[in-house]
Coordinates of C-alpha atoms (C1' of nucleotides) in Angstrom, one line a residue:
Chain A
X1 CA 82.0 80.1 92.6
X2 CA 83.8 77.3 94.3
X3 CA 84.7 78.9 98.3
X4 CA 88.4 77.8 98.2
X5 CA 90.2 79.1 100.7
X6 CA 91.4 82.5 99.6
X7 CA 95.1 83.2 98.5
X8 CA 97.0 85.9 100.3
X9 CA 97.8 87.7 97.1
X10 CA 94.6 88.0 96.9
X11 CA 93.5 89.6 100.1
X12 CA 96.1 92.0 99.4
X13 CA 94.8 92.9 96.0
X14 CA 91.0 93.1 97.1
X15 CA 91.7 96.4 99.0
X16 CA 92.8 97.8 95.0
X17 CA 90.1 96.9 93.4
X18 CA 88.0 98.4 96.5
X19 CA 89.7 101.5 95.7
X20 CA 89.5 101.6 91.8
X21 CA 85.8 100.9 92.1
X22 CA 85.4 103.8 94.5
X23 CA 86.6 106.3 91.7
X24 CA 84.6 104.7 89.2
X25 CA 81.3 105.0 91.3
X26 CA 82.0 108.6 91.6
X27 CA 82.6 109.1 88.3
X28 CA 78.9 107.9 88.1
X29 CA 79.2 104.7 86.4
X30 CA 77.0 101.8 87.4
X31 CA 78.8 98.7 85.5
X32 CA 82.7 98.0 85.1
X33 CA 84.1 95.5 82.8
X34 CA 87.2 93.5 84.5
X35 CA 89.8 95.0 82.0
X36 CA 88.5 98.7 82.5
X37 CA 88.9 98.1 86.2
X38 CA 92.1 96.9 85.1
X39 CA 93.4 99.7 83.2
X40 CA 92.7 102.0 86.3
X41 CA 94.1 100.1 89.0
X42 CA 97.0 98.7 86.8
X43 CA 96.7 94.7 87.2
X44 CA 95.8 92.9 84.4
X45 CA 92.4 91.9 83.8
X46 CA 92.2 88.1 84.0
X47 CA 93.7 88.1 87.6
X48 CA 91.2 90.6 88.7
X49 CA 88.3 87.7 87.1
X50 CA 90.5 84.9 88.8
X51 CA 90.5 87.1 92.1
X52 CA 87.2 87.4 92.6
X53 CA 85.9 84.3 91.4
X54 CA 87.3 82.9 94.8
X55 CA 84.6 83.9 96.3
X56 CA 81.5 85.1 94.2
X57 CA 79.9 85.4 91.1
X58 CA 79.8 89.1 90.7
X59 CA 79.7 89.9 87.0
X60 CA 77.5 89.4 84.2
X61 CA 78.7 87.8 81.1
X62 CA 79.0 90.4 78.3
X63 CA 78.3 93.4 81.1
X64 CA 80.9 93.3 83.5
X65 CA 80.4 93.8 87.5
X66 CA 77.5 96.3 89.2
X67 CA 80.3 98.7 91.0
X68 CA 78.1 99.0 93.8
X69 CA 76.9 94.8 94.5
X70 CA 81.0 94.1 93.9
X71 CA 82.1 97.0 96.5
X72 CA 79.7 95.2 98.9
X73 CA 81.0 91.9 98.2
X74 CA 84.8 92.6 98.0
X75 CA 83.6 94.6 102.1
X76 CA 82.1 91.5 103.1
X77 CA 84.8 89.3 102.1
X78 CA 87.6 91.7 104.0
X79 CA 84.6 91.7 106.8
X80 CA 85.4 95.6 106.5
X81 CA 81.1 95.5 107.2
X82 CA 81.8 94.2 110.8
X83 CA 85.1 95.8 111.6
X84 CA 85.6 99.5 111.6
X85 CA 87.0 100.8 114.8
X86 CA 90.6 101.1 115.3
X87 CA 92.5 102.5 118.4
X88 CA 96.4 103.6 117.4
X89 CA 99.1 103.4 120.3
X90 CA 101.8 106.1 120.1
X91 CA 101.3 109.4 119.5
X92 CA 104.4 110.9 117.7
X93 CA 105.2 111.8 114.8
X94 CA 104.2 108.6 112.7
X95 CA 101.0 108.5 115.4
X96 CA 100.3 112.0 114.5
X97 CA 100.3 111.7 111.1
X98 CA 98.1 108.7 111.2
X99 CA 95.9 110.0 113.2
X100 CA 95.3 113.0 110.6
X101 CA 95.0 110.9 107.8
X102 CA 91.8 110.8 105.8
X103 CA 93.0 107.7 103.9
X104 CA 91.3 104.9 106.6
X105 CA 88.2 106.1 105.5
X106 CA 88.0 105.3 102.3
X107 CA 87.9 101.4 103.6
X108 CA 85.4 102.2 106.4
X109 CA 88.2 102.3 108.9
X110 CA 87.8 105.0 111.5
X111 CA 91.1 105.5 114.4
X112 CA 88.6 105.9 117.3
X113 CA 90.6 105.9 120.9
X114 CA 95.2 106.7 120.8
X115 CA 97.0 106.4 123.5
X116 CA 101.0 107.5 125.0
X117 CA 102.7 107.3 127.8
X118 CA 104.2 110.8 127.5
X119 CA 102.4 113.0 130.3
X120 CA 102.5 116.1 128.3
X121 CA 100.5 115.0 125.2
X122 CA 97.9 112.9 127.7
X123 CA 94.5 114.7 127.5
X124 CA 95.5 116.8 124.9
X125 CA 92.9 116.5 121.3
X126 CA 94.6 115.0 118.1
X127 CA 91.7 115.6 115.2
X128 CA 89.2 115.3 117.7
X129 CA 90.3 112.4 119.4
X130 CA 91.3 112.9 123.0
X131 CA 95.0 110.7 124.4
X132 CA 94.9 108.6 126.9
X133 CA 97.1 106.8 128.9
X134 CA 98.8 103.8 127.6
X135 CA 97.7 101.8 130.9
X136 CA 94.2 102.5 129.7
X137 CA 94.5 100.2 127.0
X138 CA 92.9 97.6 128.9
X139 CA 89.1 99.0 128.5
X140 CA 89.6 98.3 125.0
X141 CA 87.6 95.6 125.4
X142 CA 84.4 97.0 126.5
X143 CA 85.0 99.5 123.8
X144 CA 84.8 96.6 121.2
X145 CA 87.9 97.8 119.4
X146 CA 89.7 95.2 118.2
X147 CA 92.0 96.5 115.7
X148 CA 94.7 98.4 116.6
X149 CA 97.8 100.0 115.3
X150 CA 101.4 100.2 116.8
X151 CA 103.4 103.7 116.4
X152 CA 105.6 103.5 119.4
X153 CA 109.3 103.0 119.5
X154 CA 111.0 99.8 118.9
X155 CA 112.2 99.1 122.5
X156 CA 108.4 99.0 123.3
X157 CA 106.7 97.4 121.0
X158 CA 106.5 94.2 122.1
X159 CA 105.0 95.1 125.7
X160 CA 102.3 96.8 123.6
X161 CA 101.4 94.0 121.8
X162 CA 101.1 92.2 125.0
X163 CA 98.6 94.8 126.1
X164 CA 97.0 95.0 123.3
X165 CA 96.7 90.9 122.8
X166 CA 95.3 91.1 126.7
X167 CA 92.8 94.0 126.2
X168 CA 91.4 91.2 123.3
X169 CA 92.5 93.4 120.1
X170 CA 92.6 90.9 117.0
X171 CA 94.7 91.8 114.4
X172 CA 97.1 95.1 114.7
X173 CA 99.3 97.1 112.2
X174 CA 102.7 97.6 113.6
X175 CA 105.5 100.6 112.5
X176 CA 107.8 98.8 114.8
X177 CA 111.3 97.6 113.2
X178 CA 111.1 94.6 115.1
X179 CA 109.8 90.9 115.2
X180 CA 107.1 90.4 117.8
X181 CA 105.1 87.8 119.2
X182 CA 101.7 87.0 120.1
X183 CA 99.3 84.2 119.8
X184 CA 98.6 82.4 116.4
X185 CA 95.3 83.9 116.7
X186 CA 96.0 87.2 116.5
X187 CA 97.1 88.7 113.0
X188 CA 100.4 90.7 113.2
X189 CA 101.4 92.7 110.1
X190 CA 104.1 94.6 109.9
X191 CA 105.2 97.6 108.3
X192 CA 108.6 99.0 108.2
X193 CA 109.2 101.8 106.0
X194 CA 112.8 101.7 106.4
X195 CA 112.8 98.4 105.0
X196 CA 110.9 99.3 102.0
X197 CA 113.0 102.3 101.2
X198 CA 116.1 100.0 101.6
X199 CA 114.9 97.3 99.2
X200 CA 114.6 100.0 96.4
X201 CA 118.5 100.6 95.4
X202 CA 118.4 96.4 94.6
X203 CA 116.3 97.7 91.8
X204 CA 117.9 100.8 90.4
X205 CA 120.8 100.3 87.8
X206 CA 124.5 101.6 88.7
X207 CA 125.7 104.2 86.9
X208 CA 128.2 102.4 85.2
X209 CA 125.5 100.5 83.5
X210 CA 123.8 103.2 81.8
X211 CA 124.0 101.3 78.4
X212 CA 121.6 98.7 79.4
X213 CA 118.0 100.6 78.6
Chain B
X1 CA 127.6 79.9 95.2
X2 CA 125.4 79.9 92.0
X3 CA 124.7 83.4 91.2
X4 CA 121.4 83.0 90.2
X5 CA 119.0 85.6 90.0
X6 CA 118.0 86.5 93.3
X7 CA 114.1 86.1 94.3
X8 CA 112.1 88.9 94.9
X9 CA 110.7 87.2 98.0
X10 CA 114.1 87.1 99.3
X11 CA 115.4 90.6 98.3
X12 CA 112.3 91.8 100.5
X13 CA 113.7 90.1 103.4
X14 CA 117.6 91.0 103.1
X15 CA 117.1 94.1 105.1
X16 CA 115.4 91.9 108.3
X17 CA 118.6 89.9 108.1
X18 CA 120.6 93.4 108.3
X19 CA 118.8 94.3 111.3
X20 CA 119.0 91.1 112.8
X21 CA 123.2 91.1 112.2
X22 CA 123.0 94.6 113.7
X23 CA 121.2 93.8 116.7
X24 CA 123.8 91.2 117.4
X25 CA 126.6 93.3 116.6
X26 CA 125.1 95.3 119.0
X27 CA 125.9 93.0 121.5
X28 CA 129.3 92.3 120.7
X29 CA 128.9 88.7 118.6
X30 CA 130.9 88.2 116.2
X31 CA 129.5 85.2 114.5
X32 CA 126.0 83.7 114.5
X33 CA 124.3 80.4 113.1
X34 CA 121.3 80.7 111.0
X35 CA 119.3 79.3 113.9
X36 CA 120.1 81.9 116.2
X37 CA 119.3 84.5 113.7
X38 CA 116.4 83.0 112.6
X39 CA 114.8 83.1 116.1
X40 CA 115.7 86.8 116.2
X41 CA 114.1 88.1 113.3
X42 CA 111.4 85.6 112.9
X43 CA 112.1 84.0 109.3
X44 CA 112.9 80.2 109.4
X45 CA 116.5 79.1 109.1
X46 CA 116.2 77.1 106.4
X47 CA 115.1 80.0 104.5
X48 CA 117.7 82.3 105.8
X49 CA 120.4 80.0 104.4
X50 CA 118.5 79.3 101.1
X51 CA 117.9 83.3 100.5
X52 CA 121.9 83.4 101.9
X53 CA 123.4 81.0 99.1
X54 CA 121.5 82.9 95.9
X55 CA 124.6 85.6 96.4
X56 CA 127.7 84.1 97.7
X57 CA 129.2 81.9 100.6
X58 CA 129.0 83.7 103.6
X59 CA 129.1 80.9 106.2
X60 CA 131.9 78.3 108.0
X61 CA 130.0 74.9 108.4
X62 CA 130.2 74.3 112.4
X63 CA 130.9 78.2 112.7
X64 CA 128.1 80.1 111.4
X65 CA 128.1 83.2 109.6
X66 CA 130.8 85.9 110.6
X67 CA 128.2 89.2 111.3
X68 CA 130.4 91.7 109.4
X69 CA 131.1 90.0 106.4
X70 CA 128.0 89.0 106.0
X71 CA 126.2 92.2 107.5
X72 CA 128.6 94.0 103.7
X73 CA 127.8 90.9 101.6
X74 CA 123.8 91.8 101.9
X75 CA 124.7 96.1 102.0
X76 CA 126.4 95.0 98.8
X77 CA 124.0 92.8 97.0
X78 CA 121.0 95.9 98.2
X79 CA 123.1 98.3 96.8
X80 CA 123.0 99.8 99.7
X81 CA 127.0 100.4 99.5
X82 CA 126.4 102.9 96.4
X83 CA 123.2 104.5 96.9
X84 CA 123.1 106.4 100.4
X85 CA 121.1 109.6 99.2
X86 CA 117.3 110.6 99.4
X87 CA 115.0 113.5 98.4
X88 CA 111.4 113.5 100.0
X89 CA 108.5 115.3 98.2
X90 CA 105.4 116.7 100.3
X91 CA 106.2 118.1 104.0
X92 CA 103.1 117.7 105.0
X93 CA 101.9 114.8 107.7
X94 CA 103.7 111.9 107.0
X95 CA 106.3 113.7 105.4
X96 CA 107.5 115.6 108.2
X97 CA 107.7 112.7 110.2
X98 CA 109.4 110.4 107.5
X99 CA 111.8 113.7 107.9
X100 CA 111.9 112.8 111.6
X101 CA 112.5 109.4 111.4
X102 CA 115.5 107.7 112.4
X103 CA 115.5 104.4 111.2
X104 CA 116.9 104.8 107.4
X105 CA 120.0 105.2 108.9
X106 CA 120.1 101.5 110.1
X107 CA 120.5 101.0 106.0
X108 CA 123.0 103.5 105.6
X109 CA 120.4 106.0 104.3
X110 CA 119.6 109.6 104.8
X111 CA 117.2 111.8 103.6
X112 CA 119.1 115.1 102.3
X113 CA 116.5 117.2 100.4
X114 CA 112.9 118.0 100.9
X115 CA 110.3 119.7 98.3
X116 CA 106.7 121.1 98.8
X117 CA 104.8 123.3 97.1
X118 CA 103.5 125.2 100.1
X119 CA 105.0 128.6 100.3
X120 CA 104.5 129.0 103.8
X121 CA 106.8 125.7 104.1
X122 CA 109.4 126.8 102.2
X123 CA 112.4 128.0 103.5
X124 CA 111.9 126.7 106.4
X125 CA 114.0 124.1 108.4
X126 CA 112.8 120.8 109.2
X127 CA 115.4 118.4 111.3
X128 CA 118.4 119.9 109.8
X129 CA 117.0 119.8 106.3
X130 CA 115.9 123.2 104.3
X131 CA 112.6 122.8 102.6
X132 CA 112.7 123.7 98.8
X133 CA 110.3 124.5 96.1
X134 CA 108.9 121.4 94.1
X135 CA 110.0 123.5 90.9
X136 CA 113.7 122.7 92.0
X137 CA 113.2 119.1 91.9
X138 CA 115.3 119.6 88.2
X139 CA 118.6 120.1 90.5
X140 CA 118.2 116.7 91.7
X141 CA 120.6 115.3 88.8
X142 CA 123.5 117.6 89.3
X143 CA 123.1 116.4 93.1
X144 CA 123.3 113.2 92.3
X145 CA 120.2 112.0 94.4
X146 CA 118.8 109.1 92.5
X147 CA 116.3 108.3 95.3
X148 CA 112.9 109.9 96.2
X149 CA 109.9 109.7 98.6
X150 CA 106.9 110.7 97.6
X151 CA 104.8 111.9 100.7
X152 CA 102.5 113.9 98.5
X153 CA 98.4 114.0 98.1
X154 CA 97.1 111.5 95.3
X155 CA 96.0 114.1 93.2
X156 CA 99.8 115.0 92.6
X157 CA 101.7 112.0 92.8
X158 CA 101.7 111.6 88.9
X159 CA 102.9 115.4 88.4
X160 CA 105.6 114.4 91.4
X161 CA 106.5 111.3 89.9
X162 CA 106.7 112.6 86.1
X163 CA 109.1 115.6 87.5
X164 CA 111.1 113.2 89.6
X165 CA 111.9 110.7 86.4
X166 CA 113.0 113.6 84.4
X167 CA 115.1 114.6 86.9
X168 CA 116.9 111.5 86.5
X169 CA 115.5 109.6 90.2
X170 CA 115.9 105.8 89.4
X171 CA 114.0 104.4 92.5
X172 CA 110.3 106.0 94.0
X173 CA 108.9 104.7 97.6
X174 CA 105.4 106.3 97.0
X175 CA 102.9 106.6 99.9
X176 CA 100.3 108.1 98.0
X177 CA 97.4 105.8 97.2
X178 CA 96.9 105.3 93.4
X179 CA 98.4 103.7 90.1
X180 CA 101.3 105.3 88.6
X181 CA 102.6 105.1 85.5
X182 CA 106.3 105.6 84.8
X183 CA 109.5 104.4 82.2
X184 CA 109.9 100.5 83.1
X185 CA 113.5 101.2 84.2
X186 CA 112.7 103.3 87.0
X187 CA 111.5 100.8 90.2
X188 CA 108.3 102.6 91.8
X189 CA 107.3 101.1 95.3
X190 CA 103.9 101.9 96.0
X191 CA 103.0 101.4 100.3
X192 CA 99.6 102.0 101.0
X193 CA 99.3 102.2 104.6
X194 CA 95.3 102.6 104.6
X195 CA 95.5 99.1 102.4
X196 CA 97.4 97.3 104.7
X197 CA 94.6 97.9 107.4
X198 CA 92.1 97.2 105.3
X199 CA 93.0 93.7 104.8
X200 CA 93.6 93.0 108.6
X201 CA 90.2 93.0 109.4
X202 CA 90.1 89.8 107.0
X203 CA 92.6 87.6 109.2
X204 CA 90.8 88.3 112.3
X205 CA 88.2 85.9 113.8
X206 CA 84.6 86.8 113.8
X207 CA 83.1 87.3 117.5
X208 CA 80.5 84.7 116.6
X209 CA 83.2 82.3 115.9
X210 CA 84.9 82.6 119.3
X211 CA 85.0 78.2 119.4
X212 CA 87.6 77.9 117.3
X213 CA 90.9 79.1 119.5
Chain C
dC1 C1' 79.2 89.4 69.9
dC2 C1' 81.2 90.5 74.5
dA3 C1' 82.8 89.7 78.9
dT4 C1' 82.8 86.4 82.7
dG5 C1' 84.6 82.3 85.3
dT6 C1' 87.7 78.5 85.5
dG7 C1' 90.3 74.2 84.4
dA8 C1' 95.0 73.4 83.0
dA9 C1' 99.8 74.8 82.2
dG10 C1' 103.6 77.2 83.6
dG11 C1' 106.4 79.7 86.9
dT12 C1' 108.1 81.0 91.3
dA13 C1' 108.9 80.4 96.2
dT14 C1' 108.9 77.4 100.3
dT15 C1' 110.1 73.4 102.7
dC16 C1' 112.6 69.3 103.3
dA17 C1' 116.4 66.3 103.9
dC18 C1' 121.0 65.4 103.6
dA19 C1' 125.7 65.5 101.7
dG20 C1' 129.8 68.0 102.7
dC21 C1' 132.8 70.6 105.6
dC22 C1' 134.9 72.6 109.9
Chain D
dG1 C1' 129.0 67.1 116.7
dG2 C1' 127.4 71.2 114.6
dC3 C1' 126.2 74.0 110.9
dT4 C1' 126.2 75.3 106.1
dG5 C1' 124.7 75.0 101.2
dT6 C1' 121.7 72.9 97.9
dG7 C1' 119.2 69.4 94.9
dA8 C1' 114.6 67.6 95.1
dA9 C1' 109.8 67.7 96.5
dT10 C1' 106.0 70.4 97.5
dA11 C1' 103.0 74.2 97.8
dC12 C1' 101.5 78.4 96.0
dC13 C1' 100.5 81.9 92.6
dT14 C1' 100.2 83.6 87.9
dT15 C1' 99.0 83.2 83.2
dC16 C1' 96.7 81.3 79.4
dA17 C1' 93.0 79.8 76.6
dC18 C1' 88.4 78.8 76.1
dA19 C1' 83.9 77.0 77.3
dT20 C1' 79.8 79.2 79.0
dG21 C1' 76.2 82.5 79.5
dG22 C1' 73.8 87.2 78.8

DNA sequence: CCATGTGAAGGTATTCACAGCC
DNA sequence: GGCTGTGAATACCTTCACATGG
């Protein structure tokens, strides 16, 4: 155990092995070797050990790691224990869908307050949250939200962020195609799906090349 | 001009340069320096002419980069030129609105078949595209669609992504959240959305630490 | 004997600095 | 003078091999 700074890769993985340890509690086991893990969440073995010796001594030579004390640990580290309310910003279809996923929960994330500007959907009750008015971001604060996700248009994400960013939000997930700014402190990450789907056909042979296999 | 293999790193940020070229387009440039670029899309120039000079010479020392060229040079590499055909499986949520969405058309791409298993979603018409049994996936080949979305619930992204790869799909964006298994030839990209928030919470500054800017 | 945790090696990507060209 | 393209240096991450401990 040796408190180096954590690598980004492996913040990104953590939230993988949160998940595959999930499944194996309720499958009722108590202990999980690192290759068993492994095998479930498909990333080999001694980077899941590497991983999480960056900041613990979870397992038990010859045992493996107590699901439970690791899930904890792995929480801590992502400080999912102290942050679990989230507020989303556009309602539409990507808003919508987001705001009926049951996914969140499975990290201890709950969406808590949305917003829009669109008058007709103001008021109205989206899985038993209630829409408010995107000028209303500003009692975030008091709310102690500080986590928020971005599902509006393009053209208006950046004078969300700002709102966001004033109403004290920390870190926010954004849908936007588009770079934004805000201050170092606050963590922007973005996720265009376009993108993704776009970077795919890189990967897929031509036709032509059907041979190769 | 070297020809080298091209980076993962930097086939994961071709398509911000795309949108970056577009946006200028837009406005009626017709060539742009790396610099200006870079401050439009938010990557470092450097980088932008490092990623740029993996896959040909694009640019005119003291000019800059002539947008259209360059914008076919990077469709070309992405494949984007060839592959310009999608099939999404699992209207529900997410799916419809990845249906709805407008942005895969910045990359040339459109979604142009839709599966579910729900029979009261069958048959019907979501923006322009009819809705079609999952058992039909099997026509994919003769329709040449090599490229799938999978919008589906975890328990049958394996089933989803089995039928897809017998259908002949080389390339998989999948949003469901799990490990899948599939021929090493066929590229799966897995985009966890709950994941990504989970490890937000991580970058964001404790309250207690307030001090520390 | 079995599985963890970690130095060390190897590989990949980022960053720099500048030669070369318009 | 301005901007590209790229070798070299640096930083980061992955992979290995094994010492250590239950």
């Amino acid at each position: 155990m040796r408190y180096h700074k954590i690598p980004d890769e492996t913040v990104r993985r953590l939230p993988i092995y949160l998940r595959g340890l999930m499944v194996s509690a309720d499958q009722g086991c108590e202990h999980i070797s690192s290759q068993l893990l492994a095998d479930s969440v498909g990333v080999d073995a001694w980077q899941i050990r590497k991983d999480l010796s960056y900041f613990g001594d979870f397992g038990t030579p010859g045992v493996g790691y107590n699901i439970e004390r690791l899930a904890r640990g792995i929480k801590k580290t992502l400080r999912l224990d102290a942050i679990r309310r989230a507020a989303l910003v556009g309602v539409g279809d990507l808003g919508s869908a987001l705001l009926a996923y049951p996914g969140f929960r499975m990290y201890g994330l709950d969406i808590v307050a949305a917003f829009d500007v669109d008058r007709q959907k103001i008021g109205a009750v989206v899985n038993g949250i209630e829409i408010e008015d995107t000028a209303r971001i500003d009692t975030l604060k008091q709310r102690e939200i500080s986590l928020a996700i971005v599902a509006v248009p393009r053209e208006a994400a950046q004078i969300t962020v700002d709102s966001l960013v004033a109403a004290g939000v920390k870190g926010i997930l954004n849908f936007a195609p588009c770079k934004l700014v805000a201050p170092r402190r606050i963590k922007v990450i973005t996720l265009d799906i376009a993108m993704e789907l776009a970077r795919l056909p890189y990967y897929m042979p031509r036709a032509e090349q059907v041979a190769e296999t």
